[in-house]
Short mmCIF file of C-alpha atoms in Angstrom, two decimals:
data_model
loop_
_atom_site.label_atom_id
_atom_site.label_comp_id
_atom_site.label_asym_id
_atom_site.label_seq_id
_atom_site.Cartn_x
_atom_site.Cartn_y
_atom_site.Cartn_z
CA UNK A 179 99.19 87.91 73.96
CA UNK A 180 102.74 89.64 73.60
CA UNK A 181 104.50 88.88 76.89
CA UNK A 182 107.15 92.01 78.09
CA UNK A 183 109.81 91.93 80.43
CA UNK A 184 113.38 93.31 81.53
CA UNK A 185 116.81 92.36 82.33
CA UNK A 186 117.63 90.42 85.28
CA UNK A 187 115.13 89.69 88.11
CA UNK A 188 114.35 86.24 89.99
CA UNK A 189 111.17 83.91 90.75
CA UNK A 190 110.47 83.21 94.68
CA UNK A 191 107.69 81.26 95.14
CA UNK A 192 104.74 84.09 95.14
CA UNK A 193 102.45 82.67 98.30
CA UNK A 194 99.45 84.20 96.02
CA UNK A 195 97.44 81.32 96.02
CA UNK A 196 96.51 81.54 100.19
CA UNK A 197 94.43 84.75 99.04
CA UNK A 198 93.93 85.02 95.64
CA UNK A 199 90.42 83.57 95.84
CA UNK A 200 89.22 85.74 98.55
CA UNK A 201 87.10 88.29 97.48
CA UNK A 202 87.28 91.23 99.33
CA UNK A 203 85.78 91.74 102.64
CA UNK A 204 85.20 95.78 104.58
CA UNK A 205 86.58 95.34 108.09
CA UNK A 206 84.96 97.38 111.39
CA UNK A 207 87.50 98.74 113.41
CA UNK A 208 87.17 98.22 117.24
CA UNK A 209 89.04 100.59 118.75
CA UNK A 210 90.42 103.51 118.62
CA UNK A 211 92.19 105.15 114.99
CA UNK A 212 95.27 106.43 114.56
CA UNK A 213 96.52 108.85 112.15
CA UNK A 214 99.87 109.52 111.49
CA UNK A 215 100.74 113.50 109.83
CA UNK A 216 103.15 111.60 107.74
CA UNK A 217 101.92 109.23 105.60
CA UNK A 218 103.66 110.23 102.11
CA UNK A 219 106.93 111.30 100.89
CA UNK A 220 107.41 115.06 101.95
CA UNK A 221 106.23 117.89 104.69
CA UNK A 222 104.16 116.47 107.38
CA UNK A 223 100.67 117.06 107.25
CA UNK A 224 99.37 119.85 109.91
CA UNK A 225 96.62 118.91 112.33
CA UNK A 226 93.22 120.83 112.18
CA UNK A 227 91.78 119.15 114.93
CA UNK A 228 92.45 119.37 118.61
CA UNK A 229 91.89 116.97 121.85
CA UNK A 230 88.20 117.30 122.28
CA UNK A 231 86.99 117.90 118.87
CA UNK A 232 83.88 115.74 117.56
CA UNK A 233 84.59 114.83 113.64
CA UNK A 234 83.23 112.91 110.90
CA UNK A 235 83.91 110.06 108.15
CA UNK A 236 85.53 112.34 105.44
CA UNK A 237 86.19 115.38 107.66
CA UNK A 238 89.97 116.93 107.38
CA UNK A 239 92.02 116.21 110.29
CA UNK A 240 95.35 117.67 109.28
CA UNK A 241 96.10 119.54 106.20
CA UNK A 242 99.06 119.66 103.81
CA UNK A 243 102.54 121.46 105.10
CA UNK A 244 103.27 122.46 101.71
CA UNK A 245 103.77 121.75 98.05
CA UNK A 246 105.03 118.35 98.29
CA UNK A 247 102.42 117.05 101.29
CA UNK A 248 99.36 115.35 101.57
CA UNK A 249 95.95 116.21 103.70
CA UNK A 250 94.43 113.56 106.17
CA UNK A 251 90.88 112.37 106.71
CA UNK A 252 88.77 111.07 109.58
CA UNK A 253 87.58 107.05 108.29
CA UNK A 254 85.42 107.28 111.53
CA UNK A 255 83.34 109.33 113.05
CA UNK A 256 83.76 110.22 116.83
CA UNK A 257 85.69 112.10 119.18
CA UNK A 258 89.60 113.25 119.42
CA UNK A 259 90.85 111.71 121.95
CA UNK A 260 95.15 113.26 122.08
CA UNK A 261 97.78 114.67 119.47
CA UNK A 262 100.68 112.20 120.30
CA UNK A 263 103.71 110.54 119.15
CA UNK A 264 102.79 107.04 117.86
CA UNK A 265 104.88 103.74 116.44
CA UNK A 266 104.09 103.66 112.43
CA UNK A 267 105.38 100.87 110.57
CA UNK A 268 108.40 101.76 109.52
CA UNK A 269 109.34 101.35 113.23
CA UNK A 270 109.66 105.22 114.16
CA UNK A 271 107.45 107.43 115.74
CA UNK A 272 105.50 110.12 114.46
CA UNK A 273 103.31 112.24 115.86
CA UNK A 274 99.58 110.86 115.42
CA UNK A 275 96.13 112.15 115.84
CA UNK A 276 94.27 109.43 117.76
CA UNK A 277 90.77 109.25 117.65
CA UNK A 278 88.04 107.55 119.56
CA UNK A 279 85.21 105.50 117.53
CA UNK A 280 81.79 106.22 118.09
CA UNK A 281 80.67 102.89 116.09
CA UNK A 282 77.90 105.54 114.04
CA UNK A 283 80.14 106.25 111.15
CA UNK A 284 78.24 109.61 110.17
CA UNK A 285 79.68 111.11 107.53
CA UNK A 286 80.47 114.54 105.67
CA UNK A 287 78.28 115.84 103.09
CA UNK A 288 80.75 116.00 99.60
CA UNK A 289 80.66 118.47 96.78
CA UNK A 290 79.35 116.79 94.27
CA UNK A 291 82.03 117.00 90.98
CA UNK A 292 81.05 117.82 87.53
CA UNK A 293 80.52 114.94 85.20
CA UNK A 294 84.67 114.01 84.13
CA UNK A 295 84.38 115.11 80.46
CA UNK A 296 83.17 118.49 82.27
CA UNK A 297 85.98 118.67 84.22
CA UNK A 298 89.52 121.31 83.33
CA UNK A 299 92.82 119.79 83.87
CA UNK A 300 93.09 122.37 86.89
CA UNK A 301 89.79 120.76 88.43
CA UNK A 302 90.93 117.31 88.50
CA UNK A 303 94.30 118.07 89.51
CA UNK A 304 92.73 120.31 92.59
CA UNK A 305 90.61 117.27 93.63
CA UNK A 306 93.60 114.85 93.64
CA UNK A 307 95.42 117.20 95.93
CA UNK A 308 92.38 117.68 98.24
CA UNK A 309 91.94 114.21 98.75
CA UNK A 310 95.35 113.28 99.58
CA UNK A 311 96.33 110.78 97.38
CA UNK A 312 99.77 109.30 97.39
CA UNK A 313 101.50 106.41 95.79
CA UNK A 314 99.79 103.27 97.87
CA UNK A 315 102.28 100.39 96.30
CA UNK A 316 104.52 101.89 98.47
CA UNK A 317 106.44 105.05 97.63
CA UNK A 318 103.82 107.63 99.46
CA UNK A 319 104.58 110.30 96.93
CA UNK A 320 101.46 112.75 96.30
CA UNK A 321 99.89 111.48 93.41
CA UNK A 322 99.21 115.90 92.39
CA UNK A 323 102.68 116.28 92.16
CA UNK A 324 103.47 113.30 90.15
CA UNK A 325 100.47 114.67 87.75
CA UNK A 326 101.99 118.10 87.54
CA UNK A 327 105.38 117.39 85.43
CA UNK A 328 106.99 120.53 84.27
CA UNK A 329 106.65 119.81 80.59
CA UNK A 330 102.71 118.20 80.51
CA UNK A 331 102.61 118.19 76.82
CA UNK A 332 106.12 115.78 76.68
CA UNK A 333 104.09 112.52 78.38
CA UNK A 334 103.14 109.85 75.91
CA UNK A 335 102.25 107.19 78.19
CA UNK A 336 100.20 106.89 81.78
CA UNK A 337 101.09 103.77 82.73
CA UNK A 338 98.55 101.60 85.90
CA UNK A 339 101.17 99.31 87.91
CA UNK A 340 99.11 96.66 87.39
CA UNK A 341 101.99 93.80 87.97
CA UNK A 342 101.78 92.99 91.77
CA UNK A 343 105.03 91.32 91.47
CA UNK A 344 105.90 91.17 95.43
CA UNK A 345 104.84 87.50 96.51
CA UNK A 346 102.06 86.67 98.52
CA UNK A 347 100.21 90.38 97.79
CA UNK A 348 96.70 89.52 95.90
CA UNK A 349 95.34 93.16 96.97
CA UNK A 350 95.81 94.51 93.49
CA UNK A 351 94.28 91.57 91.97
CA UNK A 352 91.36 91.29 93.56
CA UNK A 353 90.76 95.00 92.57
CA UNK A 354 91.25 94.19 89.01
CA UNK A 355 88.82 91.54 89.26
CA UNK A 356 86.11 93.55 91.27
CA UNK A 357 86.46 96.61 90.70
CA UNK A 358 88.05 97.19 87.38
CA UNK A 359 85.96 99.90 85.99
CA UNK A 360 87.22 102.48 88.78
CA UNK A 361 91.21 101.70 87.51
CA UNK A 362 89.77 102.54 84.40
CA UNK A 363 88.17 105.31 85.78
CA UNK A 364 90.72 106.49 87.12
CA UNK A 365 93.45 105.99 83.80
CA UNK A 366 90.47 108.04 81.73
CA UNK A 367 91.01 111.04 84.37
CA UNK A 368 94.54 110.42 84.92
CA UNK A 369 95.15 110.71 80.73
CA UNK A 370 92.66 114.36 80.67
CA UNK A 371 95.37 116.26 82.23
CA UNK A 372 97.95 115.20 79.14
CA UNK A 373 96.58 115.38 75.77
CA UNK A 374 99.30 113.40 73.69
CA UNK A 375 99.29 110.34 76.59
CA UNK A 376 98.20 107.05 75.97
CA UNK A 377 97.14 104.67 78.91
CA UNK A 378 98.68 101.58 79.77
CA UNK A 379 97.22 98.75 82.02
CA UNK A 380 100.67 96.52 82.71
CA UNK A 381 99.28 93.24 83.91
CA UNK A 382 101.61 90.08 84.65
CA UNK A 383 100.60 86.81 82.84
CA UNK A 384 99.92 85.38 86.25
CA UNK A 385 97.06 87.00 86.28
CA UNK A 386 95.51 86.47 82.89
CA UNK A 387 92.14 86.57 83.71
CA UNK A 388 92.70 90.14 85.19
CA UNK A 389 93.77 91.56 81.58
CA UNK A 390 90.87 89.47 79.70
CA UNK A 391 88.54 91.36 82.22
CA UNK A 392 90.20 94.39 81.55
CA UNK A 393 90.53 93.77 77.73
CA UNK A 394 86.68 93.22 77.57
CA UNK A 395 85.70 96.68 79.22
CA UNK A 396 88.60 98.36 76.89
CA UNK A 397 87.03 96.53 73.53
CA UNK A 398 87.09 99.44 70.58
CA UNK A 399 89.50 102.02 73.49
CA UNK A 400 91.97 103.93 71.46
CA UNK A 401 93.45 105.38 74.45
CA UNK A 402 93.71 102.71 76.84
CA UNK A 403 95.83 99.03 76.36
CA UNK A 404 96.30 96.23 77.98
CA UNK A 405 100.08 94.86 78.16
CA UNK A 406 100.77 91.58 79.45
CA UNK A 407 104.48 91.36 81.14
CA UNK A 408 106.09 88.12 82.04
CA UNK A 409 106.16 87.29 85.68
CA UNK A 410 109.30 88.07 87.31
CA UNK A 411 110.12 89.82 90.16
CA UNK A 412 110.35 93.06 90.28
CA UNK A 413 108.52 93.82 87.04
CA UNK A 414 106.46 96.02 89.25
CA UNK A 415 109.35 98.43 90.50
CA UNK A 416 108.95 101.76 88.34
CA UNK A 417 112.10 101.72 86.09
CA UNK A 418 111.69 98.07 85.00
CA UNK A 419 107.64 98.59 84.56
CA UNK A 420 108.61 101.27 82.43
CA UNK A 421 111.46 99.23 80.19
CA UNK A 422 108.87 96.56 79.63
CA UNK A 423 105.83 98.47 78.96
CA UNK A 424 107.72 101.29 76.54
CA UNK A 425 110.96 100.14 75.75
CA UNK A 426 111.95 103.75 77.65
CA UNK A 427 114.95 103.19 80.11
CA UNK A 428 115.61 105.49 83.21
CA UNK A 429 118.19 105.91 85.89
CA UNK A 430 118.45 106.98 89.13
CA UNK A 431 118.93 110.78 87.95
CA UNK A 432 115.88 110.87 86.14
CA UNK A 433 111.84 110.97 86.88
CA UNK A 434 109.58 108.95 84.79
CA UNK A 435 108.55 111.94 83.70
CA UNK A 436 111.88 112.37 81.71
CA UNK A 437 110.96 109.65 79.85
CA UNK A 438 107.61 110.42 79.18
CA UNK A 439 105.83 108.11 81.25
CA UNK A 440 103.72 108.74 84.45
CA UNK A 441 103.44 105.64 86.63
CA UNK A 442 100.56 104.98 88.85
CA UNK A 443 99.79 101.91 91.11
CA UNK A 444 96.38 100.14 90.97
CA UNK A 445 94.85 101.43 94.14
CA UNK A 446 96.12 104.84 93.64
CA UNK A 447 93.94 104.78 90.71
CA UNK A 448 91.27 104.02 91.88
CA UNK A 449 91.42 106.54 94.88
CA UNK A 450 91.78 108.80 91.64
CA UNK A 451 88.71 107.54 90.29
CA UNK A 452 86.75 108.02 93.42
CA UNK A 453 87.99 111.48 94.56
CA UNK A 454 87.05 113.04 90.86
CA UNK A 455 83.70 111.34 90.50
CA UNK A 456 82.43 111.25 93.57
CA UNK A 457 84.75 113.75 95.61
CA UNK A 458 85.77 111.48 98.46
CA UNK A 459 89.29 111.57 99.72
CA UNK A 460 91.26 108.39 100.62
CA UNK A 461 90.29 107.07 103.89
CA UNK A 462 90.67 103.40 103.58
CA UNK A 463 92.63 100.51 101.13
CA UNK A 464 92.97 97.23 100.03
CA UNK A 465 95.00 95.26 102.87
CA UNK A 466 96.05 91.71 102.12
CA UNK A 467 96.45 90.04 105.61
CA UNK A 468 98.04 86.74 104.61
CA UNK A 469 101.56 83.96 105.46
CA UNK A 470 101.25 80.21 106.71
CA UNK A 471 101.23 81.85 109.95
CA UNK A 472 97.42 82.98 109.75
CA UNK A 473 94.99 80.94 110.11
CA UNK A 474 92.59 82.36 107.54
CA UNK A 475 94.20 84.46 104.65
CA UNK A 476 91.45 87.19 103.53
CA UNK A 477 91.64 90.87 101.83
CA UNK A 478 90.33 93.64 103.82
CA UNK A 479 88.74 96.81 102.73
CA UNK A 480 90.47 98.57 105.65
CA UNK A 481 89.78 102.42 107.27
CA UNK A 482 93.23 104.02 107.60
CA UNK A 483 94.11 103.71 111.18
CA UNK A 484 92.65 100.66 112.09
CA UNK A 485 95.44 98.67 114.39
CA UNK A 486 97.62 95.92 112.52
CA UNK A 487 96.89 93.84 114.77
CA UNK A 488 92.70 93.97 114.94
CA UNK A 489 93.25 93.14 111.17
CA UNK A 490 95.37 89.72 112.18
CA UNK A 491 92.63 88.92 114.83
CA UNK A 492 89.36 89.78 112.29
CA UNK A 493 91.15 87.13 110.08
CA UNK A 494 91.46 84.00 112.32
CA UNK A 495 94.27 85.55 114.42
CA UNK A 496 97.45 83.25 114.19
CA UNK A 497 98.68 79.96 114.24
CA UNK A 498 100.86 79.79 117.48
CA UNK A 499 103.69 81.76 117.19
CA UNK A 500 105.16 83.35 113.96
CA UNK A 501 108.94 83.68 113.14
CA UNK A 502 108.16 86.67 111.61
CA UNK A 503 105.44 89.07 110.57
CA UNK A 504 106.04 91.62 107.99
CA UNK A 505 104.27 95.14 106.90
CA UNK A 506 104.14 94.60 102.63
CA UNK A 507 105.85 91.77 100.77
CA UNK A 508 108.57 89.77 101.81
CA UNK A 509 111.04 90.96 99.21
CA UNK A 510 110.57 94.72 100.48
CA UNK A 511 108.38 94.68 102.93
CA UNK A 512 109.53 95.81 106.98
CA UNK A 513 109.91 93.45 109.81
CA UNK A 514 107.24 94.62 112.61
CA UNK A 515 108.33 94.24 116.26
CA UNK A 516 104.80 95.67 117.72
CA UNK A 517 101.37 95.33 115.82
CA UNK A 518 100.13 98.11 117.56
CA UNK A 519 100.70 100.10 114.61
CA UNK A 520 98.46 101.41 111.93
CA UNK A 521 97.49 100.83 108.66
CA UNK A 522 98.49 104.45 106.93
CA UNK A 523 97.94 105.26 102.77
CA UNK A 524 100.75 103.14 101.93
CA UNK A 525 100.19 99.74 103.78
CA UNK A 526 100.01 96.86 101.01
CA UNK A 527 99.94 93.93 103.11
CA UNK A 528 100.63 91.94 106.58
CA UNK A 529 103.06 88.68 105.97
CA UNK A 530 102.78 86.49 108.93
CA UNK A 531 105.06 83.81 107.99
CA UNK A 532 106.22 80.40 110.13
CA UNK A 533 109.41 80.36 109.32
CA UNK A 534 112.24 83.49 108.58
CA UNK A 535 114.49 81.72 106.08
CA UNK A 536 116.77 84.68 105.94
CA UNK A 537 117.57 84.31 109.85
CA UNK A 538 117.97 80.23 109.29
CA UNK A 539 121.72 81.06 107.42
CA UNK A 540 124.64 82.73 108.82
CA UNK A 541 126.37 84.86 105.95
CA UNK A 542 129.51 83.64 104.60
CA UNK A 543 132.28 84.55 102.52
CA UNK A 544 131.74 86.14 98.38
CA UNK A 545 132.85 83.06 96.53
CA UNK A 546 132.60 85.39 93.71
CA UNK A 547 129.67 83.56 91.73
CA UNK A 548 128.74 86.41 89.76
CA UNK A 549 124.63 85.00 90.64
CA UNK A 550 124.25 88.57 92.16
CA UNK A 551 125.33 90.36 89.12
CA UNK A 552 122.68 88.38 86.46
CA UNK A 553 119.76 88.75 88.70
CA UNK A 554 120.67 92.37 89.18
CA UNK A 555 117.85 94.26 87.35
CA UNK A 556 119.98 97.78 87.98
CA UNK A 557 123.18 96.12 86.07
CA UNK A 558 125.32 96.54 88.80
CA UNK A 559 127.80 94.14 90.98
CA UNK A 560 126.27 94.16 94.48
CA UNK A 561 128.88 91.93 96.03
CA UNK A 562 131.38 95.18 95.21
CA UNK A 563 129.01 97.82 96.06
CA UNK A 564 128.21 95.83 99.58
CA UNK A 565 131.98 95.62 100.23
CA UNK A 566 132.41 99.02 99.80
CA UNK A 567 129.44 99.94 101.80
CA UNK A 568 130.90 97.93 104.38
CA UNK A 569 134.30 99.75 104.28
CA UNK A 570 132.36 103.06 104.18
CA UNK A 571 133.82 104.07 101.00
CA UNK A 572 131.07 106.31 99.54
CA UNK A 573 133.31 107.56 96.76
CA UNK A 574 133.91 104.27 95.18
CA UNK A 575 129.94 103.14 95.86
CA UNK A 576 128.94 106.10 94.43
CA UNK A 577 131.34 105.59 91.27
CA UNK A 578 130.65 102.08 90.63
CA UNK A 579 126.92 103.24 90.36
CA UNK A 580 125.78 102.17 93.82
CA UNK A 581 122.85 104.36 93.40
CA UNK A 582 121.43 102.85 90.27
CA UNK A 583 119.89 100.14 93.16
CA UNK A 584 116.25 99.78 93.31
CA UNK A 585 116.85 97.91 96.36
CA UNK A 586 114.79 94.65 95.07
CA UNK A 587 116.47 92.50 97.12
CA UNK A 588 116.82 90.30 93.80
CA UNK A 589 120.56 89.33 95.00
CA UNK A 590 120.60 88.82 99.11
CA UNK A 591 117.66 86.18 96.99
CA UNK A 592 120.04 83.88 95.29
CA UNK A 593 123.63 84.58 96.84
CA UNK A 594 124.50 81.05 98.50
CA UNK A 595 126.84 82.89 101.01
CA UNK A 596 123.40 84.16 102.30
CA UNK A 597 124.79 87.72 102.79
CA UNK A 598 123.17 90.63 103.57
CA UNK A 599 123.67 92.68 100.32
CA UNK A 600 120.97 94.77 99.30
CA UNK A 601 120.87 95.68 103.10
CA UNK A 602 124.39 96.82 103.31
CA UNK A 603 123.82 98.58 99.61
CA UNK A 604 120.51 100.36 100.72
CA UNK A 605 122.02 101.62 104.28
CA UNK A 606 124.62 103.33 102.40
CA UNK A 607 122.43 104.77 99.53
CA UNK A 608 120.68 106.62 102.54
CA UNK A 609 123.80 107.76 104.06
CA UNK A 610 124.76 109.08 100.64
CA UNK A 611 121.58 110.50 100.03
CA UNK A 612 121.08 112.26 103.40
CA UNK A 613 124.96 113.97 102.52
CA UNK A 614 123.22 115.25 99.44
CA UNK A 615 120.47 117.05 101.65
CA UNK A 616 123.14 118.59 104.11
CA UNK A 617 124.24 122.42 103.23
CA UNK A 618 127.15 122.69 101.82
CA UNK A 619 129.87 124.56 104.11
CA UNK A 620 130.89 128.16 103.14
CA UNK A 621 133.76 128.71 100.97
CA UNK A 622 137.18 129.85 103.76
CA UNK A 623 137.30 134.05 103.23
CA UNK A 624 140.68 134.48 101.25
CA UNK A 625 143.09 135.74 102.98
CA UNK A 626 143.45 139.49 102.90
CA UNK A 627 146.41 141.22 101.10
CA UNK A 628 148.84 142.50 103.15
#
């Protein structure tokens, strides 16, 4: 096997072997669901439903605010119990549509789709907008409008994230090993809607036995290869997954799309795979619930809405008291300060870990090492960009190509000062990026002629 890779990136110690080996287990929520309107990049969803209302597994609760939105289901079936403002990972509120379980989990009736080689571009597309799908490694964008470039005929590769490079996740993995003919169901309707595409399952050699799986199902598939990348974090974030799968390079400027690539995560295609074959939309994912801090590592099959914290309880609850838990990886993932929060489209993992090594260090002086600059996958010098973030000097971040950050993390990882770098870098990447939103003033009336 041909091993691929980029430039830059480090190798923490991945934690993958606590839940690797568990196969994956469905999870009953207890108590009551909550859904957030805004669980993807864009408009907030619009709720359907009001206080009162009986629904059903599958039945739309809130429906897209526009273009760039995504709809959300019921997982359970019961009663709707208030319309409220609810903590969501990310630490923030957002208004929520809480419902009450019934435990009977009856369900809608779904239109059945046509067989897949039946189905018109238009059709498929329609069905991944109806069953709001979004990017579920992370990102939240709607999968539709990722699918609906301006220029269709121009992409040459669909590319399944298949790398699962953030340490201690095993969620993808365990789908590869599984359930591996709905990713490939779901690359064989993601490459009907371009005709000149070829599909590209980008697996890490970590996980070897994943591609040999997936190699065996693809045996005589023109359309559909197997790459094998090295391991090396973060081979899964989009522009580097892209660089070593294609040889294509992007920027911050630029969509995939620009380089002819679409770029899917694993769940995301199977959620594909589901919503055009059997036309179900997403109501629940692949939750790794995992950290020396549990006491029994697992992957859950997990209804969106079910309560971080029943998941850390269904899997042994913890082992006294954690330094830190974690919602995702520990390279990107966010610190959580309540578990009362749910899981939404986009939650990868819970990290409980024993110890917070980043809080164990003080930051220091730059002693200039340059270790920053070689891990730096973006090829830029985060100890300058930090310093000017710190000074608040967006023109000089901006023109030492501050926002060519991925925000990895790869160098607060191996600076020996221990400073915070990638979170000065990415606080000021937001400032500048909010500026960019903000309307720009009116041009001063010129002064009359006297």
């Amino acid at each position: 096997m041909s091993v691929f890779t980029f430039h830059g990136g480090v190798h923490p110690y991945d934690g993958k072997e606590l839940s690797k080996d568990k196969p994956i287990q469905p999870i009953t929520p207890v108590r009551d669901l909550v859904y957030p309107i805004s669980q993807h990049i864009g408009a907030p969803a619009v709720p359907v439903v009001k206080k009162g209302d009986t629904v059903l597994v599958g039945q739309l609760i809130a429906e897209a605010g526009g273009f760039v939105s995504a709809p959300v289901y019921a997982s359970v079936s019961g009663t709707v119990k208030a319309i409220e403002p609810h903590l969501i990972p990310g630490g923030s509120k957002c208004n929520s549509i809480v419902i009450e379980n019934d435990g009977e989990y009856k369900e809608v009736e779904y239109e059945m789709p046509r067989p897949l080689e039946e189905q018109s571009r238009e059709e498929i597309l329609e069905a991944v907008k109806k069953a709001g799908i979004v990017g579920m490694g992370g990102a939240g964008f709607p999968a539709h409008v990722k699918l609906s470039p301006k220029e269709p005929k121009k992409i040459d590769y669909v590319i399944a994230n298949c790398a699962e490079c953030e340490p201690y996740l095993t969620s993808d993995y365990r789908r590869m090993l599984e359930e591996p003919e709905k990713l490939i169901g779901g690359m064989r309707a993601v490459l009907k809607l371009f005709e000149h595409a070829k599909g590209i399952l980008a697996v890490e050699d970590n996980k070897v036995d994943c591609a040999l799986v997936l190699e065996k199902l693809l045996k005589g598939d023109k359309d559909i290869e197997v790459k094998v990348l090295k391991t090396k974090y973060p081979q899964g974030s989009e522009r580097q997954l892209i660089y070593a799968a294609t040889g294509r390079a992007i920027n911050s400027s630029m969509l995939p799309a620009d380089a002819g690539c679409v770029v899917h995560n694993v769940d995301t295609m199977c959620a594909i795979h589901q919503a055009v074959t059997e036309g179900k939309p997403l109501m629940s994912r692949i939750v790794t619930v995992t950290g020396r801090a549990i006491e029994n590592p697992v992957n859950f099959l997990v209804r969106l809405g079910t309560s971080h914290m029943d998941l850390i309880e269904a899997a042994g609850g913890l082992k006294g008291e954690p330094e830190k838990i974690i919602s995702g990886g520990p390279m990107m993932g966010i610190p959580l300060f309540d578990l009362e929060v749910p899981v939404v489209k986009t939650s990868s993992a819970i990290l409980c870990m024993d110890r917070d090594e980043a809080a164990e260090f003080e930051p220091s002086a730059c002693i200039n090492c340059g270790r920053c600059v070689d891990v730096c996958p973006g090829r830029v010098i985060p100890s300058r960009l930090a310093k000017f973030a710190s000074n608040g000097d967006k023109e000089s971040f901006e023109k030492w190509n501050g926002m060519e950050c991925c925000e990895c993390g790869c160098c607060s990882y191996v600076c020996p000062a221990k400073r915070h770098l990638t979170q000065s870098i990415k606080t000021m990447r937001k400032q500048i990026l909010a500026d960019r939103k903000k309307p720009k003033p009116a041009p001063a009336p010129a002064e009359e002629k006297k």
